[in-house]
mmCIF file of C-alpha atoms in Angstrom:
data_model
loop_
_atom_site.group_PDB
_atom_site.id
_atom_site.type_symbol
_atom_site.label_atom_id
_atom_site.label_comp_id
_atom_site.label_asym_id
_atom_site.label_seq_id
_atom_site.Cartn_x
_atom_site.Cartn_y
_atom_site.Cartn_z
ATOM 1 C CA MET W 1169 -78.960 37.972 -47.854
ATOM 2 C CA THR W 1170 -79.462 34.916 -46.426
ATOM 3 C CA ASP W 1171 -79.597 34.739 -42.483
ATOM 4 C CA LEU W 1172 -76.971 31.883 -40.925
ATOM 5 C CA ARG W 1173 -77.274 32.405 -37.018
ATOM 6 C CA GLY W 1174 -77.990 29.209 -35.812
ATOM 7 C CA THR W 1175 -76.888 26.881 -38.396
ATOM 8 C CA LEU W 1176 -74.391 24.468 -38.893
ATOM 9 C CA PHE W 1177 -72.406 27.246 -41.072
ATOM 10 C CA ASP W 1178 -72.511 30.063 -38.720
ATOM 11 C CA LEU W 1179 -69.718 31.784 -38.034
ATOM 12 C CA SER W 1180 -70.758 35.509 -36.203
ATOM 13 C CA GLY W 1181 -68.472 35.805 -33.573
ATOM 14 C CA ARG W 1182 -65.381 33.661 -34.662
ATOM 15 C CA VAL W 1183 -62.445 35.266 -35.813
ATOM 16 C CA ALA W 1184 -60.403 34.009 -38.944
ATOM 17 C CA LEU W 1185 -56.483 35.355 -39.306
ATOM 18 C CA VAL W 1186 -56.125 34.110 -43.406
ATOM 19 C CA THR W 1187 -52.528 34.107 -44.779
ATOM 20 C CA GLY W 1188 -52.111 34.401 -48.356
ATOM 21 C CA GLY W 1189 -56.034 35.839 -48.068
ATOM 22 C CA SER W 1190 -56.262 38.007 -51.227
ATOM 23 C CA ARG W 1191 -55.527 35.531 -54.010
ATOM 24 C CA GLY W 1192 -56.821 32.400 -55.139
ATOM 25 C CA ILE W 1193 -57.927 29.983 -52.973
ATOM 26 C CA GLY W 1194 -56.932 32.468 -49.846
ATOM 27 C CA ARG W 1195 -59.071 35.251 -51.692
ATOM 28 C CA ALA W 1196 -61.684 32.414 -51.668
ATOM 29 C CA CYS W 1197 -61.885 31.923 -48.052
ATOM 30 C CA SER W 1198 -61.143 35.141 -46.800
ATOM 31 C CA GLU W 1199 -64.348 35.967 -48.769
ATOM 32 C CA ARG W 1200 -66.877 32.929 -47.763
ATOM 33 C CA LEU W 1201 -65.169 33.031 -44.289
ATOM 34 C CA ALA W 1202 -66.806 36.505 -44.383
ATOM 35 C CA GLN W 1203 -69.769 35.603 -45.640
ATOM 36 C CA HIS W 1204 -70.264 33.412 -42.783
ATOM 37 C CA GLY W 1205 -70.188 36.273 -39.987
ATOM 38 C CA ALA W 1206 -66.789 35.276 -38.853
ATOM 39 C CA ASP W 1207 -64.076 38.606 -39.190
ATOM 40 C CA VAL W 1208 -60.887 38.182 -41.185
ATOM 41 C CA VAL W 1209 -57.857 39.405 -41.053
ATOM 42 C CA VAL W 1210 -56.583 39.130 -44.436
ATOM 43 C CA CYS W 1211 -53.011 38.550 -44.749
ATOM 44 C CA ALA W 1212 -50.864 39.451 -48.235
ATOM 45 C CA ARG W 1213 -47.638 40.585 -48.734
ATOM 46 C CA LYS W 1214 -49.014 43.343 -51.211
ATOM 47 C CA SER W 1215 -50.621 45.641 -48.868
ATOM 48 C CA SER W 1216 -52.881 46.307 -52.139
ATOM 49 C CA ASP W 1217 -54.542 43.473 -52.626
ATOM 50 C CA ALA W 1218 -54.981 42.847 -49.318
ATOM 51 C CA GLU W 1219 -56.686 46.618 -48.854
ATOM 52 C CA SER W 1220 -58.688 45.985 -52.080
ATOM 53 C CA LEU W 1221 -60.054 42.798 -50.797
ATOM 54 C CA VAL W 1222 -60.838 43.980 -47.402
ATOM 55 C CA GLU W 1223 -63.346 46.758 -48.624
ATOM 56 C CA GLN W 1224 -65.548 44.340 -50.380
ATOM 57 C CA ILE W 1225 -65.580 42.394 -47.817
ATOM 58 C CA ASN W 1226 -66.494 45.689 -45.397
ATOM 59 C CA ALA W 1227 -68.697 46.926 -47.986
ATOM 60 C CA ARG W 1228 -70.981 44.044 -47.228
ATOM 61 C CA GLY W 1229 -71.357 44.003 -44.226
ATOM 62 C CA ALA W 1230 -71.368 40.161 -43.083
ATOM 63 C CA GLY W 1231 -67.552 39.720 -40.998
ATOM 64 C CA ARG W 1232 -65.890 42.993 -40.944
ATOM 65 C CA ALA W 1233 -62.022 42.563 -42.423
ATOM 66 C CA LEU W 1234 -58.368 43.639 -41.389
ATOM 67 C CA ALA W 1235 -56.123 43.888 -44.270
ATOM 68 C CA VAL W 1236 -51.960 43.086 -42.595
ATOM 69 C CA SER W 1237 -49.162 43.155 -44.670
ATOM 70 C CA ALA W 1238 -46.845 39.993 -43.979
ATOM 71 C CA ASN W 1239 -43.687 38.295 -45.076
ATOM 72 C CA ILE W 1240 -44.694 34.653 -44.336
ATOM 73 C CA THR W 1241 -41.105 33.117 -44.225
ATOM 74 C CA ARG W 1242 -40.001 36.158 -41.859
ATOM 75 C CA GLU W 1243 -40.632 35.690 -37.594
ATOM 76 C CA GLY W 1244 -40.900 38.971 -37.018
ATOM 77 C CA ASP W 1245 -43.511 39.517 -39.308
ATOM 78 C CA LEU W 1246 -45.824 36.718 -38.320
ATOM 79 C CA GLU W 1247 -45.229 38.478 -34.776
ATOM 80 C CA ALA W 1248 -46.682 41.857 -36.157
ATOM 81 C CA LEU W 1249 -49.484 40.007 -37.794
ATOM 82 C CA VAL W 1250 -51.034 38.503 -34.794
ATOM 83 C CA ASP W 1251 -50.088 41.679 -32.217
ATOM 84 C CA GLU W 1252 -52.602 43.624 -35.648
ATOM 85 C CA ALA W 1253 -54.951 40.655 -35.499
ATOM 86 C CA ILE W 1254 -55.348 40.592 -31.425
ATOM 87 C CA GLY W 1255 -55.102 44.748 -31.827
ATOM 88 C CA GLU W 1256 -58.598 44.836 -33.509
ATOM 89 C CA PHE W 1257 -60.754 42.103 -33.005
ATOM 90 C CA GLY W 1258 -59.298 41.157 -29.946
ATOM 91 C CA LYS W 1259 -58.867 37.669 -31.058
ATOM 92 C CA ALA W 1260 -57.944 35.171 -33.106
ATOM 93 C CA ASP W 1261 -59.415 31.608 -33.022
ATOM 94 C CA ILE W 1262 -59.423 30.449 -36.572
ATOM 95 C CA LEU W 1263 -56.437 30.265 -38.700
ATOM 96 C CA VAL W 1264 -56.614 29.117 -42.266
ATOM 97 C CA ALA W 1265 -52.694 28.697 -43.024
ATOM 98 C CA ASN W 1266 -52.703 28.880 -46.665
ATOM 99 C CA ALA W 1267 -50.052 30.873 -48.064
ATOM 100 C CA GLY W 1268 -47.185 29.083 -49.250
ATOM 101 C CA LEU W 1269 -43.986 28.509 -51.219
ATOM 102 C CA HIS W 1270 -43.205 25.755 -54.688
ATOM 103 C CA ILE W 1271 -39.973 27.421 -55.578
ATOM 104 C CA HIS W 1272 -38.160 24.284 -56.809
ATOM 105 C CA VAL W 1273 -38.188 21.565 -59.362
ATOM 106 C CA GLY W 1274 -35.553 19.417 -60.226
ATOM 107 C CA PRO W 1275 -34.117 16.568 -58.908
ATOM 108 C CA SER W 1276 -32.800 15.741 -55.277
ATOM 109 C CA GLY W 1277 -29.556 16.767 -55.976
ATOM 110 C CA GLN W 1278 -30.102 20.055 -57.262
ATOM 111 C CA MET W 1279 -31.789 20.714 -54.025
ATOM 112 C CA ASN W 1280 -29.473 22.841 -51.775
ATOM 113 C CA ASP W 1281 -29.897 23.697 -48.381
ATOM 114 C CA ALA W 1282 -30.709 27.821 -48.925
ATOM 115 C CA VAL W 1283 -33.814 25.810 -51.203
ATOM 116 C CA LEU W 1284 -35.265 23.344 -48.108
ATOM 117 C CA GLU W 1285 -35.434 25.808 -45.735
ATOM 118 C CA LYS W 1286 -36.186 28.575 -47.300
ATOM 119 C CA THR W 1287 -39.772 26.204 -48.735
ATOM 120 C CA LEU W 1288 -39.730 24.742 -45.037
ATOM 121 C CA ASP W 1289 -40.419 28.553 -43.784
ATOM 122 C CA GLY W 1290 -43.107 29.074 -46.002
ATOM 123 C CA ASN W 1291 -44.894 25.425 -45.791
ATOM 124 C CA PHE W 1292 -44.345 24.669 -42.014
ATOM 125 C CA ARG W 1293 -42.689 27.166 -39.705
ATOM 126 C CA ALA W 1294 -44.994 29.887 -40.590
ATOM 127 C CA LEU W 1295 -47.588 27.812 -39.501
ATOM 128 C CA HIS W 1296 -45.612 26.043 -36.480
ATOM 129 C CA ARG W 1297 -45.223 29.451 -35.490
ATOM 130 C CA LEU W 1298 -48.786 31.086 -35.855
ATOM 131 C CA SER W 1299 -50.001 27.677 -34.316
ATOM 132 C CA GLN W 1300 -47.647 28.275 -30.623
ATOM 133 C CA ARG W 1301 -49.072 32.294 -30.353
ATOM 134 C CA LEU W 1302 -52.777 31.170 -31.430
ATOM 135 C CA LEU W 1303 -53.446 27.753 -29.832
ATOM 136 C CA PRO W 1304 -53.025 29.087 -25.649
ATOM 137 C CA ALA W 1305 -55.633 31.808 -26.017
ATOM 138 C CA MET W 1306 -58.386 29.304 -28.202
ATOM 139 C CA ALA W 1307 -57.455 26.709 -25.285
ATOM 140 C CA ALA W 1308 -57.539 28.693 -22.645
ATOM 141 C CA GLN W 1309 -61.080 29.671 -24.403
ATOM 142 C CA GLY W 1310 -62.131 25.954 -25.235
ATOM 143 C CA TRP W 1311 -62.345 26.286 -29.059
ATOM 144 C CA GLY W 1312 -60.324 27.315 -31.602
ATOM 145 C CA ARG W 1313 -59.551 25.674 -35.979
ATOM 146 C CA ILE W 1314 -56.149 25.394 -37.054
ATOM 147 C CA ILE W 1315 -56.814 24.769 -40.712
ATOM 148 C CA ASN W 1316 -53.580 23.666 -43.154
ATOM 149 C CA ILE W 1317 -54.061 23.858 -46.738
ATOM 150 C CA GLY W 1318 -51.726 21.470 -47.997
ATOM 151 C CA SER W 1319 -51.092 19.686 -51.171
ATOM 152 C CA ILE W 1320 -52.894 15.905 -52.073
ATOM 153 C CA ALA W 1321 -48.250 16.043 -53.825
ATOM 154 C CA ALA W 1322 -47.755 15.542 -49.755
ATOM 155 C CA HIS W 1323 -49.648 12.031 -50.294
ATOM 156 C CA PHE W 1324 -47.745 11.130 -53.008
ATOM 157 C CA GLY W 1325 -43.532 10.773 -53.592
ATOM 158 C CA SER W 1326 -41.834 12.348 -56.311
ATOM 159 C CA GLY W 1327 -38.972 13.016 -58.740
ATOM 160 C CA ILE W 1328 -39.008 16.363 -58.837
ATOM 161 C CA TYR W 1329 -40.843 18.216 -56.699
ATOM 162 C CA HIS W 1330 -39.090 17.866 -53.731
ATOM 163 C CA SER W 1331 -38.980 20.178 -51.643
ATOM 164 C CA TYR W 1332 -42.696 20.986 -51.988
ATOM 165 C CA THR W 1333 -43.787 17.312 -50.992
ATOM 166 C CA LEU W 1334 -41.552 16.911 -47.951
ATOM 167 C CA SER W 1335 -42.874 20.149 -46.355
ATOM 168 C CA LYS W 1336 -46.112 19.876 -46.963
ATOM 169 C CA ALA W 1337 -45.961 16.791 -45.190
ATOM 170 C CA ILE W 1338 -44.169 17.819 -42.801
ATOM 171 C CA ALA W 1339 -47.360 20.588 -42.198
ATOM 172 C CA MET W 1340 -49.961 17.708 -42.547
ATOM 173 C CA GLN W 1341 -47.739 15.670 -39.742
ATOM 174 C CA TYR W 1342 -47.121 18.882 -37.779
ATOM 175 C CA ILE W 1343 -51.755 19.227 -37.847
ATOM 176 C CA ARG W 1344 -52.058 15.291 -36.142
ATOM 177 C CA ASN W 1345 -49.513 15.815 -33.720
ATOM 178 C CA ILE W 1346 -51.705 19.095 -32.786
ATOM 179 C CA ALA W 1347 -55.168 17.678 -32.500
ATOM 180 C CA VAL W 1348 -54.195 14.953 -30.426
ATOM 181 C CA GLU W 1349 -52.811 17.661 -28.250
ATOM 182 C CA PHE W 1350 -55.286 20.047 -28.049
ATOM 183 C CA GLY W 1351 -58.225 18.342 -28.934
ATOM 184 C CA GLU W 1352 -60.246 18.068 -25.377
ATOM 185 C CA ALA W 1353 -59.472 21.814 -24.983
ATOM 186 C CA GLY W 1354 -61.435 22.067 -27.672
ATOM 187 C CA VAL W 1355 -59.621 22.964 -30.678
ATOM 188 C CA ARG W 1356 -60.084 21.420 -34.012
ATOM 189 C CA ALA W 1357 -57.086 20.714 -36.178
ATOM 190 C CA ASN W 1358 -57.002 19.591 -40.396
ATOM 191 C CA THR W 1359 -54.896 19.522 -43.030
ATOM 192 C CA ILE W 1360 -57.219 20.318 -46.128
ATOM 193 C CA SER W 1361 -55.042 18.643 -49.179
ATOM 194 C CA PRO W 1362 -55.871 20.302 -52.392
ATOM 195 C CA GLY W 1363 -55.748 18.318 -55.912
ATOM 196 C CA LEU W 1364 -55.515 20.817 -59.161
ATOM 197 C CA VAL W 1365 -56.994 23.892 -58.661
ATOM 198 C CA ARG W 1366 -56.641 26.548 -61.115
ATOM 199 C CA THR W 1367 -54.809 29.094 -59.200
ATOM 200 C CA GLU W 1368 -52.083 31.988 -60.346
ATOM 201 C CA MET W 1369 -49.530 29.304 -58.639
ATOM 202 C CA ALA W 1370 -50.673 26.155 -60.458
ATOM 203 C CA GLY W 1371 -50.342 28.323 -63.955
ATOM 204 C CA ALA W 1372 -47.546 26.456 -65.178
ATOM 205 C CA ILE W 1373 -49.650 23.123 -65.433
ATOM 206 C CA PHE W 1374 -52.882 25.449 -67.354
ATOM 207 C CA ASP W 1375 -50.363 26.725 -69.865
ATOM 208 C CA ASP W 1376 -48.927 23.355 -70.498
ATOM 209 C CA ALA W 1377 -51.394 21.017 -72.615
ATOM 210 C CA HIS W 1378 -49.356 17.679 -72.306
ATOM 211 C CA ALA W 1379 -49.143 18.580 -68.415
ATOM 212 C CA LEU W 1380 -52.943 19.124 -67.962
ATOM 213 C CA ALA W 1381 -53.576 16.481 -69.791
ATOM 214 C CA LYS W 1382 -51.157 14.042 -67.602
ATOM 215 C CA GLU W 1383 -52.964 15.899 -63.994
ATOM 216 C CA LEU W 1384 -56.748 15.745 -65.778
ATOM 217 C CA THR W 1385 -56.248 11.986 -66.432
ATOM 218 C CA ARG W 1386 -56.052 11.333 -62.642
ATOM 219 C CA SER W 1387 -59.450 13.165 -62.392
ATOM 220 C CA THR W 1388 -63.326 11.543 -61.655
ATOM 221 C CA VAL W 1389 -64.895 14.719 -62.608
ATOM 222 C CA GLY W 1390 -62.871 15.546 -66.104
ATOM 223 C CA ARG W 1391 -62.121 19.686 -64.716
ATOM 224 C CA ALA W 1392 -59.740 21.095 -62.585
ATOM 225 C CA GLY W 1393 -61.309 22.501 -59.070
ATOM 226 C CA THR W 1394 -61.759 26.308 -57.878
ATOM 227 C CA PRO W 1395 -60.619 28.080 -55.086
ATOM 228 C CA ASP W 1396 -64.366 28.033 -53.466
ATOM 229 C CA GLU W 1397 -64.786 24.741 -53.791
ATOM 230 C CA ILE W 1398 -61.520 24.684 -51.052
ATOM 231 C CA ALA W 1399 -62.828 27.804 -49.017
ATOM 232 C CA GLY W 1400 -66.175 25.959 -49.417
ATOM 233 C CA MET W 1401 -64.500 23.392 -47.238
ATOM 234 C CA VAL W 1402 -62.934 25.827 -45.089
ATOM 235 C CA VAL W 1403 -65.715 27.025 -43.455
ATOM 236 C CA ALA W 1404 -67.453 23.468 -43.464
ATOM 237 C CA LEU W 1405 -64.489 23.049 -40.869
ATOM 238 C CA ALA W 1406 -64.416 26.447 -38.891
ATOM 239 C CA GLY W 1407 -67.906 26.025 -38.087
ATOM 240 C CA ALA W 1408 -70.199 23.782 -35.961
ATOM 241 C CA ALA W 1409 -70.321 21.458 -38.344
ATOM 242 C CA GLY W 1410 -66.647 20.686 -38.205
ATOM 243 C CA SER W 1411 -66.605 20.109 -35.153
ATOM 244 C CA TYR W 1412 -66.160 16.453 -34.907
ATOM 245 C CA VAL W 1413 -63.608 16.129 -37.761
ATOM 246 C CA ASN W 1414 -60.244 16.092 -35.876
ATOM 247 C CA GLY W 1415 -56.312 15.849 -37.135
ATOM 248 C CA GLN W 1416 -57.751 14.318 -40.380
ATOM 249 C CA ALA W 1417 -55.498 15.519 -44.381
ATOM 250 C CA ILE W 1418 -58.829 16.021 -46.327
ATOM 251 C CA ALA W 1419 -58.181 15.854 -50.305
ATOM 252 C CA VAL W 1420 -60.247 17.845 -51.973
ATOM 253 C CA ASP W 1421 -59.226 17.046 -55.677
ATOM 254 C CA GLY W 1422 -61.983 15.978 -57.919
ATOM 255 C CA GLY W 1423 -60.704 12.027 -56.928
ATOM 256 C CA GLN W 1424 -57.216 12.743 -58.407
ATOM 257 C CA SER W 1425 -55.742 11.067 -55.189
ATOM 258 C CA MET W 1426 -58.167 8.234 -55.610
ATOM 259 C CA ARG W 1427 -58.314 6.977 -58.997
ATOM 260 C CA TYR W 1428 -55.879 4.428 -60.490
ATOM 261 C CA VAL W 1429 -54.469 4.985 -64.220
ATOM 262 C CA ASP W 1430 -53.004 2.554 -66.128
#
């Protein structure tokens, strides 16, 4: 194993809490953060998924890992998640807010309050509640990272993804505010906006040849991304390599968000 101690990507001594940490992008983040030396709290709704991944991480012996089952839309679960993380590792100084919801597709007239509130709970309020718990200790120690996994969809208007894009845009602005408020205290807060990535959440696109072709038309690399390619940016922002990056929304999208298609 490559010795990363003393490099810009050395995360030894850090503790990362990853929501939605057992599948897709979250799984890749959990694995790569641990590979670079961080202890990792893998949060997932299904404890079996998290426990299986934690066993694999602990067997590799770089960073330690802990599995915690939690529903991010429930405030009590989030409180218990933080308590377990701190109880095991003494702190949590990297938050990767990856878990999210995409539960409605359709015109704005069909976006009722229940849909909107549930989507906001998953895509914004969980980030806010966890940040509120973790930021005081981050600021007190003079070091912390809040990394929000957003979406390039939040950078555009949409006629059918109303609750999803709205909630992701709110979270993106929240990150900017946190960056301003806590930057001088040593905390860095950023959003990563993935483009099309081959995950379970994006499965409907990959199952629809027309939808997939439409998405790839905007890509400058001619393919979808992988979870590992998002995790790479997470690792960079989590370590010393990201110490001068703050309040940004970084598109990791194969150029999708900058290509004009006529």
